Short mmCIF file of C-alpha atoms in Angstrom, two decimals:
data_model
loop_
_atom_site.label_atom_id
_atom_site.label_comp_id
_atom_site.label_asym_id
_atom_site.label_seq_id
_atom_site.Cartn_x
_atom_site.Cartn_y
_atom_site.Cartn_z
CA MET A 14 -40.92 8.67 -15.72
CA GLU A 15 -42.46 11.47 -17.80
CA PRO A 16 -40.19 13.00 -20.30
CA GLU A 17 -41.18 16.48 -18.92
CA ILE A 18 -39.63 15.66 -15.53
CA VAL A 19 -36.25 14.43 -17.34
CA LYS A 20 -36.23 17.63 -19.45
CA LYS A 21 -36.98 19.85 -16.01
CA VAL A 22 -34.08 18.08 -14.18
CA ALA A 23 -31.98 18.29 -17.36
CA ARG A 24 -32.52 22.05 -17.36
CA ILE A 25 -31.44 22.31 -13.64
CA ALA A 26 -28.48 20.30 -14.30
CA ARG A 27 -27.35 22.32 -17.33
CA LEU A 28 -27.48 19.49 -19.61
CA GLN A 29 -29.06 19.78 -23.11
CA LEU A 30 -30.56 16.26 -24.38
CA THR A 31 -31.72 15.15 -27.64
CA GLU A 32 -35.25 13.54 -27.75
CA ALA A 33 -33.71 10.11 -27.82
CA GLU A 34 -31.68 10.66 -24.81
CA ILE A 35 -34.46 12.03 -22.87
CA GLY A 36 -36.68 8.55 -23.71
CA GLU A 37 -33.80 6.40 -22.71
CA PHE A 38 -32.76 8.59 -19.43
CA ALA A 39 -36.74 8.39 -18.61
CA ARG A 40 -36.62 4.67 -18.69
CA ASP A 41 -33.27 4.53 -16.93
CA LEU A 42 -34.22 6.86 -14.22
CA GLU A 43 -37.54 4.89 -13.57
CA GLU A 44 -35.71 1.73 -13.35
CA VAL A 45 -33.22 2.97 -10.90
CA LEU A 46 -35.66 4.99 -8.66
CA GLU A 47 -37.91 2.01 -8.27
CA TYR A 48 -34.86 0.36 -6.82
CA PHE A 49 -34.14 3.33 -4.59
CA SER A 50 -37.60 2.97 -3.25
CA MET A 51 -36.38 0.03 -1.26
CA LEU A 52 -35.05 2.64 1.17
CA ASP A 53 -38.66 3.43 2.36
CA GLU A 54 -38.41 -0.12 3.95
CA ALA A 55 -35.23 0.50 5.50
CA SER A 56 -35.06 1.60 9.27
CA GLY A 57 -32.39 4.33 9.39
CA ALA A 58 -30.72 5.52 12.53
CA GLU A 59 -32.40 8.69 14.11
CA GLU A 60 -28.95 10.48 14.27
CA TYR A 61 -26.65 10.86 11.19
CA ASP A 62 -23.57 12.45 10.12
CA PHE A 63 -22.44 13.71 6.68
CA ASN A 64 -19.06 11.82 7.06
CA PRO A 65 -18.83 8.05 8.06
CA VAL A 66 -16.10 8.86 10.49
CA LYS A 67 -16.07 11.82 12.95
CA ILE A 68 -14.38 14.66 11.64
CA GLN A 69 -13.37 17.61 13.97
CA ASP A 70 -13.42 21.03 12.83
CA VAL A 71 -9.85 22.44 11.99
CA LEU A 72 -9.48 25.92 12.67
CA ARG A 73 -6.50 28.17 12.14
CA GLU A 74 -5.73 32.01 12.05
CA ASP A 75 -6.17 33.74 8.65
CA SER A 76 -2.86 34.30 7.25
CA VAL A 77 -2.15 36.02 3.79
CA GLY A 78 -0.32 33.75 1.21
CA GLN A 79 -0.16 32.57 -2.18
CA ASN A 80 0.15 28.53 -3.15
CA ILE A 81 -0.35 28.92 -6.53
CA ASP A 82 0.72 31.67 -9.03
CA PRO A 83 -2.31 33.15 -10.65
CA GLU A 84 -0.59 33.18 -14.10
CA LEU A 85 -0.48 29.21 -13.81
CA LEU A 86 -4.42 29.33 -12.74
CA THR A 87 -5.35 31.43 -15.71
CA ARG A 88 -3.01 29.61 -18.06
CA MET A 89 -6.18 27.14 -18.31
CA MET A 90 -8.91 29.74 -18.94
CA ASP A 91 -9.81 31.89 -21.83
CA THR A 92 -8.16 35.33 -21.03
CA TYR A 93 -8.06 39.00 -22.56
CA GLU A 94 -5.06 41.03 -21.26
CA GLU A 95 -5.48 40.51 -17.41
CA TRP A 96 -9.05 39.50 -17.53
CA VAL A 97 -10.92 36.21 -17.73
CA ARG A 98 -13.45 36.14 -20.11
CA GLY A 99 -16.66 34.33 -19.90
CA PRO A 100 -20.04 34.08 -21.39
CA ARG A 101 -22.71 36.83 -20.69
CA LEU A 102 -24.88 36.67 -17.78
CA ILE A 103 -27.92 38.75 -18.96
CA MET B 3 14.07 2.19 -15.11
CA ASP B 4 15.32 3.71 -18.20
CA ALA B 5 14.15 4.52 -21.76
CA ALA B 6 13.91 0.57 -22.53
CA PHE B 7 11.60 0.17 -19.40
CA LEU B 8 9.46 3.18 -20.89
CA ASP B 9 9.22 1.32 -24.25
CA ARG B 10 8.14 -1.67 -22.82
CA LEU B 11 5.32 0.23 -20.92
CA LYS B 12 4.42 1.78 -24.36
CA SER B 13 4.12 -1.58 -25.99
CA LEU B 14 2.06 -3.11 -23.03
CA ASN B 15 -0.29 -0.01 -23.55
CA LYS B 16 -0.87 -0.66 -27.05
CA LYS B 17 -2.50 -4.13 -26.40
CA TYR B 18 -4.00 -3.28 -22.83
CA VAL B 19 -4.79 0.47 -23.06
CA ILE B 20 -4.05 0.59 -19.28
CA PHE B 21 -2.60 4.17 -19.27
CA SER B 22 -4.39 7.38 -20.64
CA GLU B 23 -0.91 9.08 -20.52
CA LEU B 24 2.90 7.73 -20.13
CA ALA B 25 6.26 9.48 -19.34
CA ASP B 26 8.11 10.13 -22.55
CA ASP B 27 11.56 9.81 -20.90
CA VAL B 28 13.40 9.27 -17.70
CA PRO B 29 14.52 12.78 -16.37
CA PRO B 30 18.28 12.68 -17.14
CA GLY B 31 20.78 12.73 -14.29
CA SER B 32 17.92 11.55 -11.75
CA SER B 33 17.68 8.29 -9.87
CA PHE B 34 14.49 6.70 -8.69
CA GLU B 35 14.05 4.01 -6.07
CA PHE B 36 10.58 2.61 -7.39
CA HIS B 37 7.99 3.24 -10.42
CA PHE B 38 4.60 3.97 -9.61
CA SER B 39 1.44 5.26 -11.34
CA ALA B 40 -1.39 7.46 -10.37
CA LYS B 41 -5.09 6.99 -11.08
CA ASP B 42 -6.28 9.77 -13.71
CA ASN B 43 -8.20 11.59 -11.22
CA LEU B 44 -5.25 12.52 -9.08
CA CYS B 45 -3.64 15.93 -10.03
CA THR B 46 -0.21 15.63 -11.41
CA SER B 47 1.68 18.66 -12.71
CA ASP B 48 3.57 16.98 -15.50
CA PHE B 49 0.78 14.93 -17.01
CA GLN B 50 -2.92 15.97 -17.99
CA THR B 51 -5.59 15.13 -15.27
CA ARG B 52 -8.61 14.03 -17.14
CA ALA B 53 -10.44 11.47 -14.99
CA GLY B 54 -11.40 9.50 -17.87
CA SER B 55 -13.49 12.30 -18.98
CA ARG B 56 -13.52 14.21 -22.43
CA ILE B 57 -14.58 17.45 -20.49
CA LEU B 58 -10.89 17.40 -18.76
CA GLU B 59 -9.22 17.21 -22.22
CA GLY B 60 -6.15 19.45 -21.95
CA TYR B 61 -6.29 20.03 -18.28
CA ARG B 62 -2.76 20.20 -16.66
CA PRO B 63 -2.92 20.98 -13.20
CA PRO B 64 -0.42 23.53 -11.65
CA PHE B 65 0.32 20.98 -8.81
CA ASP B 66 0.49 17.59 -7.39
CA ALA B 67 -2.26 15.70 -5.53
CA THR B 68 -0.83 15.20 -1.90
CA PRO B 69 -0.47 11.38 -2.40
CA VAL B 70 1.41 11.79 -5.62
CA ARG B 71 3.84 14.32 -4.20
CA ARG B 72 4.52 12.11 -1.11
CA MET B 73 5.33 9.24 -3.37
CA ARG B 74 7.73 11.47 -5.57
CA GLU B 75 9.39 12.81 -2.27
CA ALA B 76 10.19 9.18 -1.19
CA GLY B 77 11.85 8.62 -4.47
CA GLY B 78 9.20 7.23 -6.71
CA LEU B 79 9.25 7.71 -10.52
CA LEU B 80 5.65 8.52 -11.75
CA VAL B 81 5.39 6.65 -15.21
CA GLY B 82 2.04 7.57 -16.15
CA LYS B 83 -1.51 8.01 -15.54
CA THR B 84 -3.90 5.08 -15.39
CA ASN B 85 -7.20 4.79 -17.28
CA MET B 86 -10.48 4.88 -15.33
CA ASP B 87 -14.12 5.22 -15.96
CA GLU B 88 -15.16 8.44 -16.40
CA PHE B 89 -14.87 10.31 -13.02
CA GLY B 90 -15.07 6.84 -11.24
CA PHE B 91 -18.75 6.08 -12.64
CA GLY B 92 -18.49 2.50 -13.37
CA THR B 93 -17.76 -1.30 -12.44
CA PHE B 94 -15.69 -2.39 -15.79
CA SER B 95 -13.88 0.66 -16.94
CA THR B 96 -15.91 0.72 -20.17
CA ASN B 97 -16.94 4.27 -19.42
CA SER B 98 -13.65 5.77 -20.06
CA GLY B 99 -13.55 8.64 -22.60
CA TYR B 100 -9.91 7.37 -23.56
CA GLY B 101 -10.29 3.72 -24.62
CA VAL B 102 -11.18 0.41 -22.66
CA PRO B 103 -8.56 -0.99 -20.55
CA ARG B 104 -8.16 -4.95 -21.11
CA ASN B 105 -7.70 -7.69 -18.45
CA PRO B 106 -4.11 -9.22 -18.54
CA PHE B 107 -5.43 -12.60 -17.95
CA ASP B 108 -7.95 -12.29 -20.99
CA ALA B 109 -7.84 -9.28 -23.27
CA ASP B 110 -11.54 -9.96 -24.08
CA ARG B 111 -12.64 -9.22 -20.53
CA SER B 112 -12.85 -6.14 -18.21
CA CYS B 113 -10.06 -5.10 -15.72
CA GLY B 114 -12.86 -4.18 -13.38
CA GLY B 115 -13.60 -0.41 -12.32
CA SER B 116 -13.09 2.21 -11.84
CA SER B 117 -9.31 1.89 -11.24
CA GLY B 118 -9.20 -0.54 -14.03
CA GLY B 119 -5.99 0.72 -15.46
CA ALA B 120 -4.25 0.67 -11.78
CA ALA B 121 -4.98 -2.95 -11.34
CA ALA B 122 -3.84 -3.85 -14.78
CA ALA B 123 -0.74 -2.11 -14.42
CA VAL B 124 0.05 -3.90 -11.18
CA CYS B 125 -0.67 -7.29 -12.66
CA LEU B 126 1.35 -6.50 -15.79
CA LEU B 127 4.58 -5.16 -13.89
CA ASP B 128 6.43 -6.77 -11.18
CA GLY B 129 7.30 -4.31 -8.32
CA HIS B 130 4.85 -1.55 -9.70
CA VAL B 131 2.86 0.20 -7.01
CA ALA B 132 -0.49 1.99 -8.37
CA LEU B 133 -2.52 4.85 -6.55
CA GLY B 134 -6.20 4.03 -7.02
CA VAL B 135 -9.16 5.63 -5.59
CA SER B 136 -12.38 4.18 -4.21
CA THR B 137 -15.85 5.88 -3.91
CA GLY B 138 -17.94 2.52 -3.78
CA GLY B 139 -15.34 -0.37 -4.50
CA SER B 140 -13.36 1.11 -7.48
CA ILE B 141 -10.18 -0.35 -5.76
CA SER B 142 -11.57 -3.85 -4.48
CA CYS B 143 -13.26 -4.61 -7.73
CA PRO B 144 -10.33 -4.24 -10.29
CA ALA B 145 -8.22 -5.89 -7.83
CA SER B 146 -10.35 -9.07 -7.71
CA PHE B 147 -10.65 -9.09 -11.79
CA CYS B 148 -7.08 -8.63 -12.07
CA GLY B 149 -5.81 -10.95 -9.46
CA VAL B 150 -3.80 -8.26 -7.37
CA VAL B 151 -4.04 -6.93 -3.79
CA GLY B 152 -5.99 -3.64 -3.32
CA LEU B 153 -5.99 -1.79 -0.01
CA THR B 154 -8.85 0.79 0.60
CA PRO B 155 -7.68 2.75 3.82
CA THR B 156 -10.22 4.47 5.99
CA TYR B 157 -12.19 7.32 4.98
CA GLY B 158 -9.61 10.30 5.98
CA ARG B 159 -6.57 8.31 6.20
CA VAL B 160 -5.04 9.64 2.96
CA SER B 161 -5.39 13.11 2.16
CA ARG B 162 -7.48 14.00 -1.09
CA TYR B 163 -5.91 17.03 -1.65
CA GLY B 164 -5.82 17.38 -5.59
CA LEU B 165 -8.33 14.53 -6.11
CA VAL B 166 -10.87 15.23 -8.53
CA ASP B 167 -13.93 14.64 -6.29
CA TYR B 168 -16.69 12.11 -7.12
CA GLY B 169 -18.37 11.77 -3.83
CA ASN B 170 -16.89 13.86 -0.83
CA SER B 171 -18.28 11.63 1.81
CA LEU B 172 -17.20 8.46 0.26
CA ASP B 173 -13.92 9.16 -1.84
CA LYS B 174 -10.70 7.41 -0.54
CA VAL B 175 -7.14 7.06 -2.07
CA GLY B 176 -5.66 3.80 -1.68
CA ILE B 177 -3.05 1.24 -3.17
CA LEU B 178 -2.65 -1.55 -5.43
CA ALA B 179 0.20 -3.95 -5.60
CA ARG B 180 1.06 -7.63 -6.15
CA SER B 181 1.48 -8.23 -2.59
CA SER B 182 0.47 -7.16 1.07
CA SER B 183 4.36 -6.26 1.92
CA THR B 184 4.41 -3.88 -0.89
CA LEU B 185 1.26 -2.09 0.46
CA GLY B 186 2.60 -1.96 3.88
CA LYS B 187 5.78 -0.23 2.49
CA TYR B 188 4.00 2.38 0.77
CA LEU B 189 0.74 2.93 2.80
CA PRO B 190 2.68 4.91 5.68
CA ILE B 191 4.22 7.31 2.78
CA ILE B 192 0.71 8.33 1.46
CA ALA B 193 -1.17 8.27 4.94
CA GLY B 194 -1.24 10.88 7.50
CA PRO B 195 -2.66 14.48 8.19
CA ASP B 196 -2.47 17.12 5.39
CA PRO B 197 -3.72 20.59 6.49
CA MET B 198 -4.87 20.91 2.75
CA ASP B 199 -7.49 18.16 3.48
CA PRO B 200 -9.43 18.61 7.00
CA THR B 201 -10.84 15.15 6.67
CA SER B 202 -7.35 13.65 7.00
CA CYS B 203 -6.64 15.66 10.21
CA SER B 204 -8.99 13.80 12.58
CA GLN B 205 -7.01 10.16 12.06
CA SER B 206 -5.62 8.06 14.78
CA ARG B 207 -2.07 6.90 14.32
CA LEU B 208 -1.34 4.23 11.72
CA LEU B 209 -0.04 1.10 13.55
CA LEU B 210 1.21 -1.72 11.29
CA ASP B 211 2.42 -4.11 14.03
CA ARG B 212 1.58 -7.83 13.25
CA VAL B 213 -1.58 -8.91 14.83
CA LYS B 214 -3.06 -12.29 15.31
CA ILE B 215 -6.21 -12.72 13.31
CA GLU B 216 -8.50 -14.54 15.88
CA SER B 217 -12.03 -14.81 14.31
CA ILE B 218 -13.70 -13.65 10.86
CA ALA B 219 -17.29 -13.05 10.23
CA VAL B 220 -19.08 -13.86 7.03
CA PRO B 221 -22.42 -11.99 6.63
CA GLU B 222 -25.01 -14.43 5.33
CA GLU B 223 -26.55 -11.37 3.15
CA ALA B 224 -23.36 -11.23 1.17
CA MET B 225 -23.71 -14.96 0.05
CA GLU B 226 -26.80 -14.58 -1.96
CA ASP B 227 -26.63 -14.06 -5.70
CA ILE B 228 -23.05 -15.25 -5.77
CA HIS B 229 -21.79 -17.18 -9.02
CA PRO B 230 -21.16 -20.80 -8.25
CA ASP B 231 -17.34 -20.58 -9.33
CA VAL B 232 -16.88 -17.67 -6.86
CA ARG B 233 -18.92 -19.58 -4.12
CA ILE B 234 -16.63 -22.40 -4.49
CA ALA B 235 -13.44 -20.56 -4.33
CA PHE B 236 -14.65 -18.41 -1.36
CA ASP B 237 -15.76 -21.86 0.44
CA ARG B 238 -12.24 -23.07 -0.22
CA ALA B 239 -10.70 -19.84 1.23
CA VAL B 240 -12.75 -20.22 4.26
CA ASP B 241 -11.48 -23.77 4.69
CA THR B 242 -7.94 -22.58 4.24
CA LEU B 243 -8.48 -19.76 6.87
CA GLU B 244 -9.90 -22.41 9.39
CA GLU B 245 -7.41 -25.29 8.76
CA SER B 246 -4.04 -23.43 7.85
CA MET B 247 -4.47 -20.17 9.71
CA SER B 248 -6.48 -21.50 12.71
CA VAL B 249 -8.91 -18.56 12.44
CA LYS B 250 -12.55 -19.21 13.76
CA VAL B 251 -15.01 -18.31 10.99
CA GLU B 252 -18.49 -17.75 11.91
CA GLU B 253 -21.67 -16.80 9.76
CA VAL B 254 -23.65 -13.82 10.80
CA SER B 255 -26.54 -11.64 9.95
CA ILE B 256 -26.12 -7.96 8.99
CA PRO B 257 -29.73 -6.95 7.75
CA SER B 258 -28.78 -3.48 7.02
CA LEU B 259 -26.37 -4.57 4.20
CA THR B 260 -29.41 -5.26 1.88
CA PHE B 261 -30.15 -1.36 1.85
CA ALA B 262 -26.39 -0.27 1.64
CA LEU B 263 -26.56 -0.29 -2.09
CA PRO B 264 -29.44 2.03 -2.78
CA ALA B 265 -28.09 4.41 -0.01
CA TYR B 266 -24.93 4.33 -1.51
CA TYR B 267 -26.13 5.24 -5.10
CA VAL B 268 -28.43 8.00 -3.65
CA LEU B 269 -25.60 9.81 -1.71
CA ALA B 270 -22.93 9.00 -4.56
CA THR B 271 -24.91 10.41 -7.40
CA SER B 272 -26.23 13.53 -5.11
CA GLU B 273 -22.81 14.40 -4.44
CA ALA B 274 -21.42 13.85 -7.92
CA SER B 275 -24.10 15.98 -9.36
CA THR B 276 -23.00 18.90 -7.36
CA ASN B 277 -19.31 18.34 -7.85
CA LEU B 278 -19.52 17.97 -11.51
CA ALA B 279 -21.22 21.59 -11.73
CA ARG B 280 -17.72 22.97 -11.81
CA PHE B 281 -17.28 21.61 -15.32
CA CYS B 282 -18.76 24.21 -17.46
CA GLY B 283 -16.25 25.11 -20.24
CA MET B 284 -14.18 27.99 -18.22
CA ARG B 285 -11.99 26.63 -15.74
CA PHE B 286 -10.76 23.21 -16.53
CA GLY B 287 -10.14 21.15 -19.69
CA ALA B 288 -12.72 21.63 -22.67
CA ARG B 289 -13.40 25.28 -23.23
CA GLY B 290 -16.99 26.60 -24.04
CA GLY B 291 -17.40 28.14 -27.42
CA ASP B 292 -18.89 31.56 -28.36
CA VAL B 293 -18.59 33.77 -25.12
CA THR B 294 -21.51 35.98 -26.58
CA GLN B 295 -23.88 33.29 -25.83
CA HIS B 296 -26.12 33.52 -22.64
CA PHE B 297 -23.97 31.49 -19.61
CA ASN B 298 -26.95 28.93 -19.39
CA ASP B 299 -26.35 27.92 -23.29
CA PHE B 300 -22.75 28.32 -23.11
CA PHE B 301 -22.42 25.88 -19.99
CA SER B 302 -24.92 23.43 -21.20
CA LYS B 303 -23.45 23.23 -24.47
CA THR B 304 -19.92 22.25 -23.21
CA ARG B 305 -21.38 19.74 -20.67
CA SER B 306 -23.69 18.02 -23.14
CA GLU B 307 -20.97 17.61 -25.77
CA ASN B 308 -18.17 16.20 -23.68
CA PHE B 309 -19.83 14.28 -20.66
CA GLY B 310 -20.15 10.81 -21.41
CA LYS B 311 -23.63 8.74 -21.11
CA GLU B 312 -23.14 7.50 -17.61
CA ALA B 313 -21.70 10.99 -16.34
CA LYS B 314 -25.26 12.46 -17.63
CA ARG B 315 -27.13 9.77 -16.11
CA ARG B 316 -25.63 9.89 -12.54
CA ILE B 317 -25.87 13.83 -12.72
CA LEU B 318 -29.81 13.46 -13.50
CA LEU B 319 -30.22 10.80 -10.95
CA GLY B 320 -28.32 12.97 -8.14
CA THR B 321 -30.16 16.26 -9.13
CA TYR B 322 -33.50 14.24 -8.93
CA SER B 323 -32.64 12.91 -5.64
CA ARG B 324 -31.86 16.32 -4.27
CA MET B 325 -34.90 18.27 -5.45
CA VAL B 326 -37.71 19.66 -3.18
CA GLY B 327 -40.06 16.62 -2.36
CA PHE B 328 -37.73 14.09 -2.69
CA ARG B 329 -34.60 15.24 -0.42
CA ASN B 330 -36.34 13.56 2.68
CA ARG B 331 -37.33 10.37 0.91
CA TYR B 332 -33.97 9.65 -0.50
CA TYR B 333 -30.85 11.90 0.47
CA LEU B 334 -31.59 12.19 4.20
CA LYS B 335 -32.89 8.68 4.51
CA ALA B 336 -29.65 7.45 2.99
CA LEU B 337 -27.43 9.44 5.19
CA ALA B 338 -29.73 7.77 8.15
CA VAL B 339 -29.13 4.03 6.42
CA ARG B 340 -25.63 4.82 6.25
CA GLN B 341 -25.37 5.17 10.12
CA THR B 342 -26.86 2.09 10.64
CA VAL B 343 -24.85 0.11 8.36
CA ILE B 344 -21.79 1.70 10.52
CA ARG B 345 -23.34 0.60 13.70
CA ASP B 346 -24.12 -3.00 12.43
CA TYR B 347 -20.35 -3.35 11.18
CA GLU B 348 -19.20 -2.26 14.59
CA ARG B 349 -21.38 -4.56 16.71
CA VAL B 350 -20.11 -7.60 14.45
CA LEU B 351 -16.39 -6.09 14.43
CA LYS B 352 -16.71 -6.12 18.45
CA ASP B 353 -16.60 -10.04 18.44
CA HIS B 354 -14.76 -10.58 15.44
CA THR B 355 -11.47 -9.36 13.90
CA LEU B 356 -12.50 -8.77 10.40
CA VAL B 357 -15.66 -9.40 8.29
CA ALA B 358 -15.10 -11.62 5.00
CA THR B 359 -16.99 -11.82 1.69
CA PRO B 360 -16.19 -12.57 -1.89
CA THR B 361 -14.97 -9.14 -3.64
CA MET B 362 -17.16 -9.64 -6.80
CA PRO B 363 -20.43 -11.87 -7.41
CA PHE B 364 -18.77 -13.27 -10.54
CA VAL B 365 -15.15 -13.28 -12.50
CA SER B 366 -14.47 -10.61 -14.75
CA PRO B 367 -17.21 -10.58 -17.42
CA ARG B 368 -16.32 -10.40 -21.39
CA PHE B 369 -17.08 -7.07 -23.00
CA THR B 370 -19.80 -8.93 -25.07
CA ASP B 371 -21.55 -9.87 -21.97
CA ILE B 372 -21.26 -6.49 -20.48
CA LYS B 373 -22.86 -4.87 -23.48
CA ARG B 374 -25.85 -7.15 -22.76
CA MET B 375 -26.28 -6.13 -19.02
CA ARG B 376 -29.24 -4.12 -17.76
CA LEU B 377 -28.26 -1.01 -16.08
CA ILE B 378 -29.77 -2.02 -12.44
CA ASP B 379 -27.83 -5.20 -12.96
CA MET B 380 -24.43 -3.27 -13.27
CA TYR B 381 -25.22 -1.37 -10.39
CA ARG B 382 -26.26 -4.23 -8.24
CA ALA B 383 -22.71 -6.08 -9.10
CA ASP B 384 -21.36 -3.56 -6.50
CA PHE B 385 -23.24 -5.10 -3.65
CA LEU B 386 -20.29 -6.58 -1.96
CA THR B 387 -17.85 -3.76 -2.35
CA VAL B 388 -20.35 -0.83 -1.61
CA PRO B 389 -21.10 -1.60 2.14
CA PRO B 390 -17.50 -0.92 3.69
CA ASN B 391 -17.13 2.12 1.32
CA LEU B 392 -20.36 3.69 2.59
CA ALA B 393 -19.26 3.18 5.99
CA GLY B 394 -15.73 4.30 5.47
CA LEU B 395 -14.13 1.06 6.79
CA PRO B 396 -10.96 -0.07 5.60
CA HIS B 397 -10.94 -3.05 3.45
CA ILE B 398 -8.56 -5.14 1.23
CA SER B 399 -9.25 -7.56 -1.72
CA VAL B 400 -6.74 -10.53 -2.00
CA PRO B 401 -6.70 -13.13 -4.88
CA CYS B 402 -8.45 -16.41 -3.34
CA GLY B 403 -8.97 -18.76 -6.22
CA TYR B 404 -9.00 -19.17 -9.88
CA ALA B 405 -11.92 -20.41 -12.36
CA ASP B 406 -10.75 -21.16 -15.74
CA SER B 407 -7.55 -18.95 -15.24
CA MET B 408 -9.58 -15.97 -14.13
CA PRO B 409 -8.69 -14.79 -10.72
CA ILE B 410 -11.33 -14.49 -7.97
CA GLY B 411 -11.05 -12.14 -5.05
CA MET B 412 -11.92 -12.11 -1.08
CA GLN B 413 -12.56 -8.92 0.65
CA LEU B 414 -11.52 -8.46 4.22
CA VAL B 415 -13.12 -5.49 6.24
CA ALA B 416 -11.77 -4.10 9.59
CA ARG B 417 -12.67 -1.64 11.99
CA HIS B 418 -12.08 2.12 11.16
CA TRP B 419 -8.33 2.90 11.20
CA ASP B 420 -7.19 -0.76 11.52
CA GLU B 421 -5.39 -0.90 8.17
CA GLY B 422 -2.54 -2.80 10.18
CA VAL B 423 -5.01 -5.76 10.85
CA LEU B 424 -5.81 -5.97 7.18
CA LEU B 425 -2.28 -6.03 6.20
CA SER B 426 -1.30 -8.76 8.76
CA ALA B 427 -4.38 -10.87 7.72
CA ALA B 428 -3.31 -10.38 3.90
CA ASP B 429 0.14 -11.21 4.71
CA SER B 430 -0.80 -14.37 6.75
CA TRP B 431 -3.15 -15.14 3.84
CA GLU B 432 -0.22 -15.12 1.39
CA GLY B 433 1.71 -17.58 3.48
CA ALA B 434 -1.49 -20.11 2.72
CA PHE B 435 -2.27 -19.19 -0.78
CA GLN B 436 -0.05 -18.67 -3.90
CA TYR B 437 -0.99 -15.85 -6.26
CA ARG B 438 -0.72 -16.29 -10.09
CA PHE B 439 -0.01 -13.83 -12.77
CA PRO B 440 -0.38 -14.31 -16.48
CA GLU B 441 2.49 -16.42 -17.57
CA ALA B 442 2.97 -14.58 -21.04
CA ILE B 443 4.05 -11.39 -19.15
#
């Protein structure tokens, strides 16, 4: 696999890779994708689902509730007064 | 269960590295009926939940995962979180960010993965019950390598609320113990619908009545590339099934099993690459650095510094498989192959009570041998455990023999929702075969 493709995939996946990692992952991905290409020979069913067993939709009326105290959630985050701090967007 | 018991756990942990975190003390004035552990990808309010990853360092969830909560409500003392491959990515538990768990039968060998710490804990502690999680074989594999019994229930049988997801269409919470009777005692506690996980709400009733095992199918595709020691032990087990348990054993063909492994790795890495997008230095565990950075740099830096090599590799593989131009070739084809595998199992399980194979193609390897393994050979080592996991079918691994004192496992697969049949079979098996545990313990 071309190192340029690995760089592109890494950029999409938000990973910064060193040159050594790019070389190593290029070889790894090539080997594994070659193995995946076996699937070209497989006869797949015409229908498929996203779960291996039938899952019925579970619907309910919306109701107001609070299962977890927001203070507990923000305890894990970088906060400033009552705000959560994050990196700049633009 | 007292301070002396916890001291013993600490001392065992120094040697075997099976817990990533242990309880400091037993809550005063409380009484517990049993002790249990939870794999470190199950959320717990009183321990960190790091799923074997440095990116979750310091993460303490504000709630318990449903299976953990139900075990506590049944009188269980949670003694610790068991060590595992990072996010479940591995076959040998060598991809943990918190040390490598060692096999109680031989400390130079692997516990298996990814629930390696869970299997070793059960092997070392009589009466212990461990909550494990399987995506592609992470309960069966370590159960086989550590000589214990590991049950992976049907997809959707046990709520996954509070599980750090790996592959949503594949993840199952299960149990490891020293005997099937212990599994039968605790499965009803963790099973059952949970409104917090819609996939658990379509399940049929859990029936644990004793069932006679009439016939077992052995797929010929599963018997290729098996180490001779494992083959000998499995063949002897089949003889025991026929002679001591009067079970009819028949060789069958399930051609689609050949394609289960690549289909699994496409689906598992695709789902993992999206699930791991949430770990970016803001909400969980490791915090990103300078907030004046652009978000792309902020997220990328945290992820690059804290994900291990196998996590990065699987994120890259999954991201690539879902990219425009490859989605039909890989992802959608893998979904179609999964459906074929399910239909093929259903066809065989119409005429047979169970499908049996060895659990792993070899006994637990030494760490020095694992270092020399090629990546693709590591992935291929899962070719026996992946098919029932891909198909969401319940399965159990039981010890069935020993080679040079190392345990060998046999895996039994049943129809969707038939955990009771598996436990009946394992219970009968235990009447005909004696399990061994490391003498020194």
